[in-house]
């Protein structure tokens, strides 16, 4: 690492984050589970496999259209588990609270967590609370860890994409990041942009029930669709070709991105799943997605190719091709 001090973009989920993780954390904590670089770790137990994951939430503002930091913390951890084909069971939660935070605000956050957990069918079974002096944190930070079980026969991992696979997504991209940014900056549009934050375990299990042979599932959070597909392309040593005309982007999100000079492909999502599916199962998986409320706008947005392994390209509307690289630098800090 060239930098001598921690920089903001090292938390963006983009290239700087990957360099920090690879050159510091994985080097220090190196083991076979970490080296897989998946959303959660699978460990063998006597009667099968369990999935473990953990994540921290520092979103600003803590309340935004479509959710708050509490519901986001549950959704994010549930989704990290089900992206490995796991059925989420239990969560733990750690709070870091700033002196002066109102009880009313904390109650709002906790209630949203409780509601999100009930909807996802998980239990919050352990927790921890710390309070720091005023100015030493920003209102509330939350860490959640989760555990789930992976049924026999499910093999979902970032290394499994193969040439010929279809790339599917369950709906519009960029909604969460733009909802948070517009709230933070006080930007108002004719129609309020709302976060897509949601637990995806119900949708994922409808897809796996319909076609258990899905190769890869990944939620495109920090770094957006572009960075997530670059990660998969590198893990599987394949190329990915996106179809520009098929990308689902809401008009208000596209307009806000244009005003702010942002590319929706790099804006975070919290209720979307990218699925890499063998060609023989693509239409079955797509039909199953469309039968679920969170997948009614699902579509095929690209394909996995043998050319240019480790890279993502977009076929543009006029028939050209352009490179879609991993996020560089910090685009939207503190959006999750």
CSV table of C-alpha atoms in Angstrom, one decimal:
chain,number,residue,atom,x,y,z
A,1,UNK,CA,0.0,0.0,0.0
A,2,UNK,CA,1.3,3.4,-1.0
A,3,UNK,CA,-0.6,5.4,1.6
A,4,UNK,CA,0.8,5.8,5.1
A,5,UNK,CA,-2.5,6.6,6.7
A,6,UNK,CA,-6.0,5.3,6.2
A,7,UNK,CA,-7.8,7.1,3.3
A,8,UNK,CA,-11.6,7.4,2.8
A,9,UNK,CA,-11.7,5.4,-0.4
A,10,UNK,CA,-10.3,2.4,1.5
A,11,UNK,CA,-13.8,1.9,2.8
A,12,UNK,CA,-15.6,2.3,-0.5
A,13,UNK,CA,-15.7,-1.3,-1.6
A,14,UNK,CA,-13.7,-0.5,-4.7
A,15,UNK,CA,-10.1,-1.1,-5.7
A,16,UNK,CA,-8.5,0.6,-2.7
A,17,UNK,CA,-10.6,-1.6,-0.4
A,18,UNK,CA,-9.6,-4.7,-2.1
A,19,UNK,CA,-5.9,-3.7,-1.9
A,20,UNK,CA,-6.3,-3.0,1.8
A,21,UNK,CA,-8.0,-6.3,2.5
A,22,UNK,CA,-5.6,-8.3,0.5
A,23,UNK,CA,-2.4,-6.6,1.7
A,24,UNK,CA,-3.2,-6.2,5.3
A,25,UNK,CA,-6.2,-8.2,6.7
A,26,UNK,CA,-5.9,-11.4,4.6
A,27,UNK,CA,-2.2,-11.4,5.0
A,28,UNK,CA,-2.5,-11.2,8.8
A,29,UNK,CA,-5.5,-13.6,9.2
A,30,UNK,CA,-4.8,-15.9,6.2
A,31,UNK,CA,-6.8,-19.1,6.0
A,32,UNK,CA,-8.8,-21.1,3.4
A,33,UNK,CA,-12.1,-19.5,4.3
A,34,UNK,CA,-10.9,-15.9,3.9
A,35,UNK,CA,-9.1,-16.7,0.7
A,36,UNK,CA,-12.5,-17.6,-1.0
A,37,UNK,CA,-13.5,-13.9,-0.8
A,38,UNK,CA,-17.2,-14.8,-0.6
A,39,UNK,CA,-20.0,-12.9,1.2
A,40,UNK,CA,-19.9,-15.4,4.1
A,41,UNK,CA,-17.8,-18.4,5.2
A,42,UNK,CA,-19.0,-22.0,5.0
A,43,UNK,CA,-17.7,-24.3,7.7
A,44,UNK,CA,-18.3,-28.0,8.0
A,45,UNK,CA,-20.3,-29.3,10.9
A,46,UNK,CA,-21.3,-32.9,11.8
A,47,UNK,CA,-24.6,-32.8,9.9
A,48,UNK,CA,-23.9,-30.4,7.1
A,49,UNK,CA,-22.6,-26.9,6.6
A,50,UNK,CA,-23.2,-23.5,8.3
A,51,UNK,CA,-22.6,-20.0,6.9
A,52,UNK,CA,-21.2,-17.3,9.1
A,53,UNK,CA,-20.9,-13.6,8.2
A,54,UNK,CA,-20.5,-10.1,9.9
A,55,UNK,CA,-20.9,-6.5,8.8
A,56,UNK,CA,-20.9,-3.0,10.2
A,57,UNK,CA,-23.2,-0.2,9.4
A,58,UNK,CA,-22.3,3.5,9.6
A,59,UNK,CA,-24.9,5.0,7.2
A,60,UNK,CA,-25.4,8.8,7.2
A,61,UNK,CA,-28.2,9.9,7.7
A,62,UNK,CA,-29.4,7.1,9.9
A,63,UNK,CA,-33.0,7.5,8.8
A,64,UNK,CA,-33.6,7.7,5.0
A,65,UNK,CA,-36.6,7.1,2.6
A,66,UNK,CA,-37.3,3.4,2.7
A,67,UNK,CA,-35.5,2.5,5.9
A,68,UNK,CA,-33.0,3.3,8.6
A,69,UNK,CA,-29.7,2.0,9.9
A,70,UNK,CA,-31.5,-0.7,12.0
A,71,UNK,CA,-33.5,-2.3,9.2
A,72,UNK,CA,-30.5,-1.9,6.9
A,73,UNK,CA,-28.2,-3.8,9.4
A,74,UNK,CA,-30.6,-6.8,9.4
A,75,UNK,CA,-31.2,-6.8,5.7
A,76,UNK,CA,-27.5,-6.6,4.9
A,77,UNK,CA,-26.5,-9.5,7.1
A,78,UNK,CA,-29.4,-11.7,6.1
A,79,UNK,CA,-28.5,-11.1,2.4
A,80,UNK,CA,-24.8,-11.9,2.9
A,81,UNK,CA,-25.9,-15.3,4.3
A,82,UNK,CA,-28.4,-16.2,1.5
A,83,UNK,CA,-25.9,-15.2,-1.2
A,84,UNK,CA,-24.2,-18.5,-0.3
A,85,UNK,CA,-27.5,-20.4,-0.5
A,86,UNK,CA,-27.8,-20.4,3.3
A,87,UNK,CA,-31.1,-20.2,5.2
A,88,UNK,CA,-30.4,-17.4,7.8
A,89,UNK,CA,-31.3,-18.4,11.4
A,90,UNK,CA,-29.7,-16.2,14.0
A,91,UNK,CA,-28.1,-12.7,14.3
A,92,UNK,CA,-26.0,-10.9,16.9
A,93,UNK,CA,-25.9,-7.2,17.1
A,94,UNK,CA,-23.4,-4.7,18.6
A,95,UNK,CA,-24.2,-1.0,19.1
A,96,UNK,CA,-21.8,1.9,19.4
A,97,UNK,CA,-23.8,4.8,20.6
A,98,UNK,CA,-22.8,8.5,20.8
A,99,UNK,CA,-23.5,10.4,24.0
A,100,UNK,CA,-26.5,12.6,23.4
A,101,UNK,CA,-28.3,10.3,21.0
A,102,UNK,CA,-32.1,10.6,21.8
A,103,UNK,CA,-33.9,7.6,23.2
A,104,UNK,CA,-36.6,8.2,20.7
A,105,UNK,CA,-34.2,7.9,17.8
A,106,UNK,CA,-32.7,4.7,19.3
A,107,UNK,CA,-36.2,3.2,19.8
A,108,UNK,CA,-37.0,3.9,16.1
A,109,UNK,CA,-33.8,2.1,15.1
A,110,UNK,CA,-34.4,-0.9,17.4
A,111,UNK,CA,-38.0,-1.3,16.3
A,112,UNK,CA,-37.0,-1.3,12.6
A,113,UNK,CA,-34.5,-4.0,13.4
A,114,UNK,CA,-37.1,-6.0,15.2
A,115,UNK,CA,-39.6,-5.7,12.3
A,116,UNK,CA,-36.9,-6.6,9.7
A,117,UNK,CA,-35.9,-9.7,11.7
A,118,UNK,CA,-39.5,-10.9,12.0
A,119,UNK,CA,-40.0,-10.4,8.2
A,120,UNK,CA,-36.9,-12.3,7.4
A,121,UNK,CA,-37.7,-15.1,9.9
A,122,UNK,CA,-34.4,-14.7,11.9
A,123,UNK,CA,-33.8,-14.3,15.6
A,124,UNK,CA,-31.5,-11.7,17.2
A,125,UNK,CA,-29.9,-13.9,19.9
A,126,UNK,CA,-27.0,-11.9,21.3
A,127,UNK,CA,-25.7,-8.3,21.4
A,128,UNK,CA,-23.5,-5.7,22.9
A,129,UNK,CA,-23.7,-2.0,23.6
A,130,UNK,CA,-21.0,0.6,24.0
A,131,UNK,CA,-21.4,4.4,24.5
A,132,UNK,CA,-18.6,6.8,23.5
A,133,UNK,CA,-18.3,10.5,24.4
A,134,UNK,CA,-20.0,13.1,22.3
A,135,UNK,CA,-18.1,13.7,19.1
A,136,UNK,CA,-16.3,10.3,19.2
A,137,UNK,CA,-18.9,8.6,17.0
A,138,UNK,CA,-21.8,9.8,14.7
A,139,UNK,CA,-25.0,9.0,16.6
A,140,UNK,CA,-25.1,5.2,16.2
A,141,UNK,CA,-23.0,2.5,14.5
A,142,UNK,CA,-24.2,-1.1,14.3
A,143,UNK,CA,-22.4,-4.4,13.8
A,144,UNK,CA,-24.4,-7.5,13.0
A,145,UNK,CA,-23.2,-11.1,12.6
A,146,UNK,CA,-25.3,-13.9,11.3
A,147,UNK,CA,-25.4,-17.7,11.0
A,148,UNK,CA,-27.4,-19.9,8.7
A,149,UNK,CA,-27.5,-23.4,7.3
A,150,UNK,CA,-26.8,-24.6,3.8
A,151,UNK,CA,-28.9,-27.5,2.6
A,152,UNK,CA,-27.2,-30.4,0.9
A,153,UNK,CA,-26.9,-30.0,-2.9
A,154,UNK,CA,-26.5,-26.2,-2.9
A,155,UNK,CA,-23.2,-25.0,-4.3
A,156,UNK,CA,-23.3,-21.3,-4.7
A,157,UNK,CA,-20.0,-19.4,-4.8
A,158,UNK,CA,-18.2,-16.6,-6.7
A,159,UNK,CA,-15.8,-19.0,-8.3
A,160,UNK,CA,-18.6,-20.9,-10.1
A,161,UNK,CA,-19.4,-18.7,-13.1
A,162,UNK,CA,-18.9,-20.4,-16.5
A,163,UNK,CA,-18.9,-19.2,-20.1
A,164,UNK,CA,-22.4,-19.3,-21.5
A,165,UNK,CA,-24.1,-18.5,-18.1
A,166,UNK,CA,-26.8,-15.8,-18.0
A,167,UNK,CA,-26.5,-12.7,-15.7
A,168,UNK,CA,-29.9,-11.9,-14.1
A,169,UNK,CA,-30.9,-9.2,-11.7
A,170,UNK,CA,-34.2,-8.8,-9.8
A,171,UNK,CA,-34.9,-5.1,-10.5
A,172,UNK,CA,-33.8,-1.5,-10.8
A,173,UNK,CA,-30.2,-0.5,-9.8
A,174,UNK,CA,-28.9,2.4,-7.8
A,175,UNK,CA,-32.0,3.1,-5.7
A,176,UNK,CA,-30.4,2.8,-2.2
A,177,UNK,CA,-27.3,4.9,-2.8
A,178,UNK,CA,-29.3,7.7,-4.4
A,179,UNK,CA,-32.0,7.7,-1.7
A,180,UNK,CA,-29.3,8.1,1.0
A,181,UNK,CA,-27.4,10.7,-1.0
A,182,UNK,CA,-30.5,12.8,-1.8
A,183,UNK,CA,-31.6,12.8,1.8
A,184,UNK,CA,-28.1,13.7,3.1
A,185,UNK,CA,-27.7,16.6,0.6
A,186,UNK,CA,-31.3,17.8,0.9
A,187,UNK,CA,-32.0,17.2,-2.8
A,188,UNK,CA,-35.7,17.0,-3.7
A,189,UNK,CA,-37.1,15.5,-6.9
A,190,UNK,CA,-40.7,15.3,-8.1
A,191,UNK,CA,-40.9,11.7,-6.9
A,192,UNK,CA,-39.0,10.8,-3.7
A,193,UNK,CA,-36.3,8.2,-4.4
A,194,UNK,CA,-36.6,5.4,-1.9
A,195,UNK,CA,-34.1,2.8,-0.8
A,196,UNK,CA,-34.6,-0.8,-2.0
A,197,UNK,CA,-33.3,-2.1,1.3
A,198,UNK,CA,-34.9,-5.6,1.9
A,199,UNK,CA,-34.1,-9.1,3.0
A,200,UNK,CA,-33.7,-11.3,0.0
A,201,UNK,CA,-33.9,-14.8,1.5
A,202,UNK,CA,-37.5,-15.4,0.4
A,203,UNK,CA,-36.7,-14.5,-3.2
A,204,UNK,CA,-33.4,-16.5,-3.2
A,205,UNK,CA,-35.1,-19.6,-1.9
A,206,UNK,CA,-37.8,-19.4,-4.5
A,207,UNK,CA,-35.1,-19.2,-7.2
A,208,UNK,CA,-33.1,-22.2,-5.7
A,209,UNK,CA,-36.3,-24.3,-5.3
A,210,UNK,CA,-37.0,-23.7,-9.0
A,211,UNK,CA,-33.4,-24.3,-10.1
A,212,UNK,CA,-30.9,-25.6,-7.5
A,213,UNK,CA,-28.0,-25.4,-9.9
A,214,UNK,CA,-27.5,-21.6,-9.8
A,215,UNK,CA,-23.8,-20.9,-10.0
A,216,UNK,CA,-23.4,-17.5,-8.3
A,217,UNK,CA,-25.5,-15.2,-6.1
A,218,UNK,CA,-24.2,-11.8,-5.0
A,219,UNK,CA,-25.8,-8.6,-3.7
A,220,UNK,CA,-24.3,-5.6,-5.4
A,221,UNK,CA,-23.9,-3.2,-2.4
A,222,UNK,CA,-20.9,-0.9,-2.1
A,223,UNK,CA,-19.3,-0.4,-5.6
A,224,UNK,CA,-22.6,-1.3,-7.2
A,225,UNK,CA,-23.3,-3.7,-10.1
A,226,UNK,CA,-20.0,-2.9,-11.9
A,227,UNK,CA,-17.7,-3.7,-9.0
A,228,UNK,CA,-19.6,-6.8,-8.0
A,229,UNK,CA,-19.4,-8.3,-11.5
A,230,UNK,CA,-15.7,-7.5,-11.7
A,231,UNK,CA,-15.3,-9.4,-8.4
A,232,UNK,CA,-17.1,-12.4,-9.9
A,233,UNK,CA,-15.2,-12.2,-13.2
A,234,UNK,CA,-11.9,-12.3,-11.2
A,235,UNK,CA,-12.9,-15.1,-8.9
A,236,UNK,CA,-14.2,-17.3,-11.8
A,237,UNK,CA,-11.5,-16.2,-14.3
A,238,UNK,CA,-14.1,-15.4,-16.9
A,239,UNK,CA,-15.4,-12.3,-18.8
A,240,UNK,CA,-18.8,-10.7,-18.3
A,241,UNK,CA,-20.6,-8.8,-21.1
A,242,UNK,CA,-23.5,-6.5,-20.0
A,243,UNK,CA,-26.3,-5.3,-22.4
A,244,UNK,CA,-26.8,-1.6,-21.9
A,245,UNK,CA,-30.3,-1.6,-23.3
A,246,UNK,CA,-31.3,-4.2,-20.7
A,247,UNK,CA,-30.1,-2.4,-17.6
A,248,UNK,CA,-33.0,-1.5,-15.3
A,249,UNK,CA,-32.5,2.1,-14.1
A,250,UNK,CA,-35.5,4.2,-12.9
A,251,UNK,CA,-35.8,7.5,-14.6
A,252,UNK,CA,-35.6,9.5,-11.3
A,253,UNK,CA,-32.4,7.6,-10.3
A,254,UNK,CA,-30.9,8.1,-13.7
A,255,UNK,CA,-31.8,11.8,-13.6
A,256,UNK,CA,-30.3,12.3,-10.1
A,257,UNK,CA,-27.1,10.5,-11.2
A,258,UNK,CA,-26.8,12.7,-14.3
A,259,UNK,CA,-27.2,15.8,-12.2
A,260,UNK,CA,-24.6,14.7,-9.7
A,261,UNK,CA,-22.2,13.2,-12.3
A,262,UNK,CA,-22.6,9.6,-11.0
A,263,UNK,CA,-22.8,6.3,-12.9
A,264,UNK,CA,-25.7,4.2,-11.7
A,265,UNK,CA,-23.6,1.1,-12.3
A,266,UNK,CA,-21.4,2.1,-9.3
A,267,UNK,CA,-24.2,3.2,-7.0
A,268,UNK,CA,-25.0,0.8,-4.0
A,269,UNK,CA,-28.1,-1.4,-3.8
A,270,UNK,CA,-29.4,-3.1,-0.6
A,271,UNK,CA,-32.3,-5.2,-2.1
A,272,UNK,CA,-30.9,-6.5,-5.3
A,273,UNK,CA,-29.4,-9.9,-6.2
A,274,UNK,CA,-27.2,-10.7,-9.2
A,275,UNK,CA,-27.6,-14.3,-10.3
A,276,UNK,CA,-25.2,-16.2,-12.6
A,277,UNK,CA,-27.2,-19.1,-14.0
A,278,UNK,CA,-26.4,-21.9,-16.4
A,279,UNK,CA,-28.1,-21.4,-19.8
A,280,UNK,CA,-30.4,-24.4,-19.3
A,281,UNK,CA,-31.8,-22.9,-16.1
A,282,UNK,CA,-31.9,-19.2,-16.9
A,283,UNK,CA,-35.5,-19.0,-18.0
A,284,UNK,CA,-36.7,-21.1,-15.0
A,285,UNK,CA,-34.8,-19.0,-12.5
A,286,UNK,CA,-36.1,-15.8,-14.2
A,287,UNK,CA,-39.7,-17.0,-14.0
A,288,UNK,CA,-39.3,-17.9,-10.4
A,289,UNK,CA,-37.9,-14.4,-9.6
A,290,UNK,CA,-40.8,-12.7,-11.3
A,291,UNK,CA,-43.3,-14.6,-9.1
A,292,UNK,CA,-41.8,-13.0,-6.0
A,293,UNK,CA,-42.7,-9.4,-5.0
A,294,UNK,CA,-39.0,-8.5,-4.8
A,295,UNK,CA,-38.3,-9.9,-8.3
A,296,UNK,CA,-41.3,-8.8,-10.4
A,297,UNK,CA,-39.0,-6.6,-12.5
A,298,UNK,CA,-36.3,-9.3,-12.9
A,299,UNK,CA,-34.5,-9.4,-16.2
A,300,UNK,CA,-31.4,-10.8,-18.0
A,301,UNK,CA,-28.8,-8.1,-18.2
A,302,UNK,CA,-25.8,-9.9,-19.6
A,303,UNK,CA,-23.8,-13.1,-20.2
A,304,UNK,CA,-20.6,-14.8,-19.0
A,305,UNK,CA,-18.0,-15.1,-21.8
A,306,UNK,CA,-14.7,-16.9,-22.2
A,307,UNK,CA,-13.0,-13.8,-23.7
A,308,UNK,CA,-11.1,-11.3,-21.5
A,309,UNK,CA,-11.1,-13.2,-18.3
A,310,UNK,CA,-11.4,-11.1,-15.2
A,311,UNK,CA,-12.9,-8.1,-17.0
A,312,UNK,CA,-16.4,-6.7,-17.6
A,313,UNK,CA,-17.5,-5.0,-20.8
A,314,UNK,CA,-20.8,-3.4,-21.9
A,315,UNK,CA,-22.3,-3.8,-25.3
A,316,UNK,CA,-23.7,-0.3,-25.9
A,317,UNK,CA,-27.0,0.7,-27.5
A,318,UNK,CA,-25.2,1.6,-30.7
A,319,UNK,CA,-23.4,-1.7,-30.9
A,320,UNK,CA,-20.0,-0.6,-29.5
A,321,UNK,CA,-18.2,-2.0,-26.4
A,322,UNK,CA,-16.7,-0.2,-23.4
A,323,UNK,CA,-14.8,-1.5,-20.4
A,324,UNK,CA,-16.7,-1.4,-17.1
A,325,UNK,CA,-13.9,-1.4,-14.5
A,326,UNK,CA,-14.0,-1.8,-10.8
A,327,UNK,CA,-14.8,1.3,-8.8
A,328,UNK,CA,-11.8,3.5,-8.3
A,329,UNK,CA,-11.8,6.0,-5.4
A,330,UNK,CA,-14.7,7.0,-3.2
A,331,UNK,CA,-18.0,7.7,-5.0
A,332,UNK,CA,-20.6,7.7,-2.1
A,333,UNK,CA,-19.2,7.4,1.4
A,334,UNK,CA,-21.3,6.1,4.3
A,335,UNK,CA,-24.2,4.7,2.3
A,336,UNK,CA,-24.4,1.5,4.4
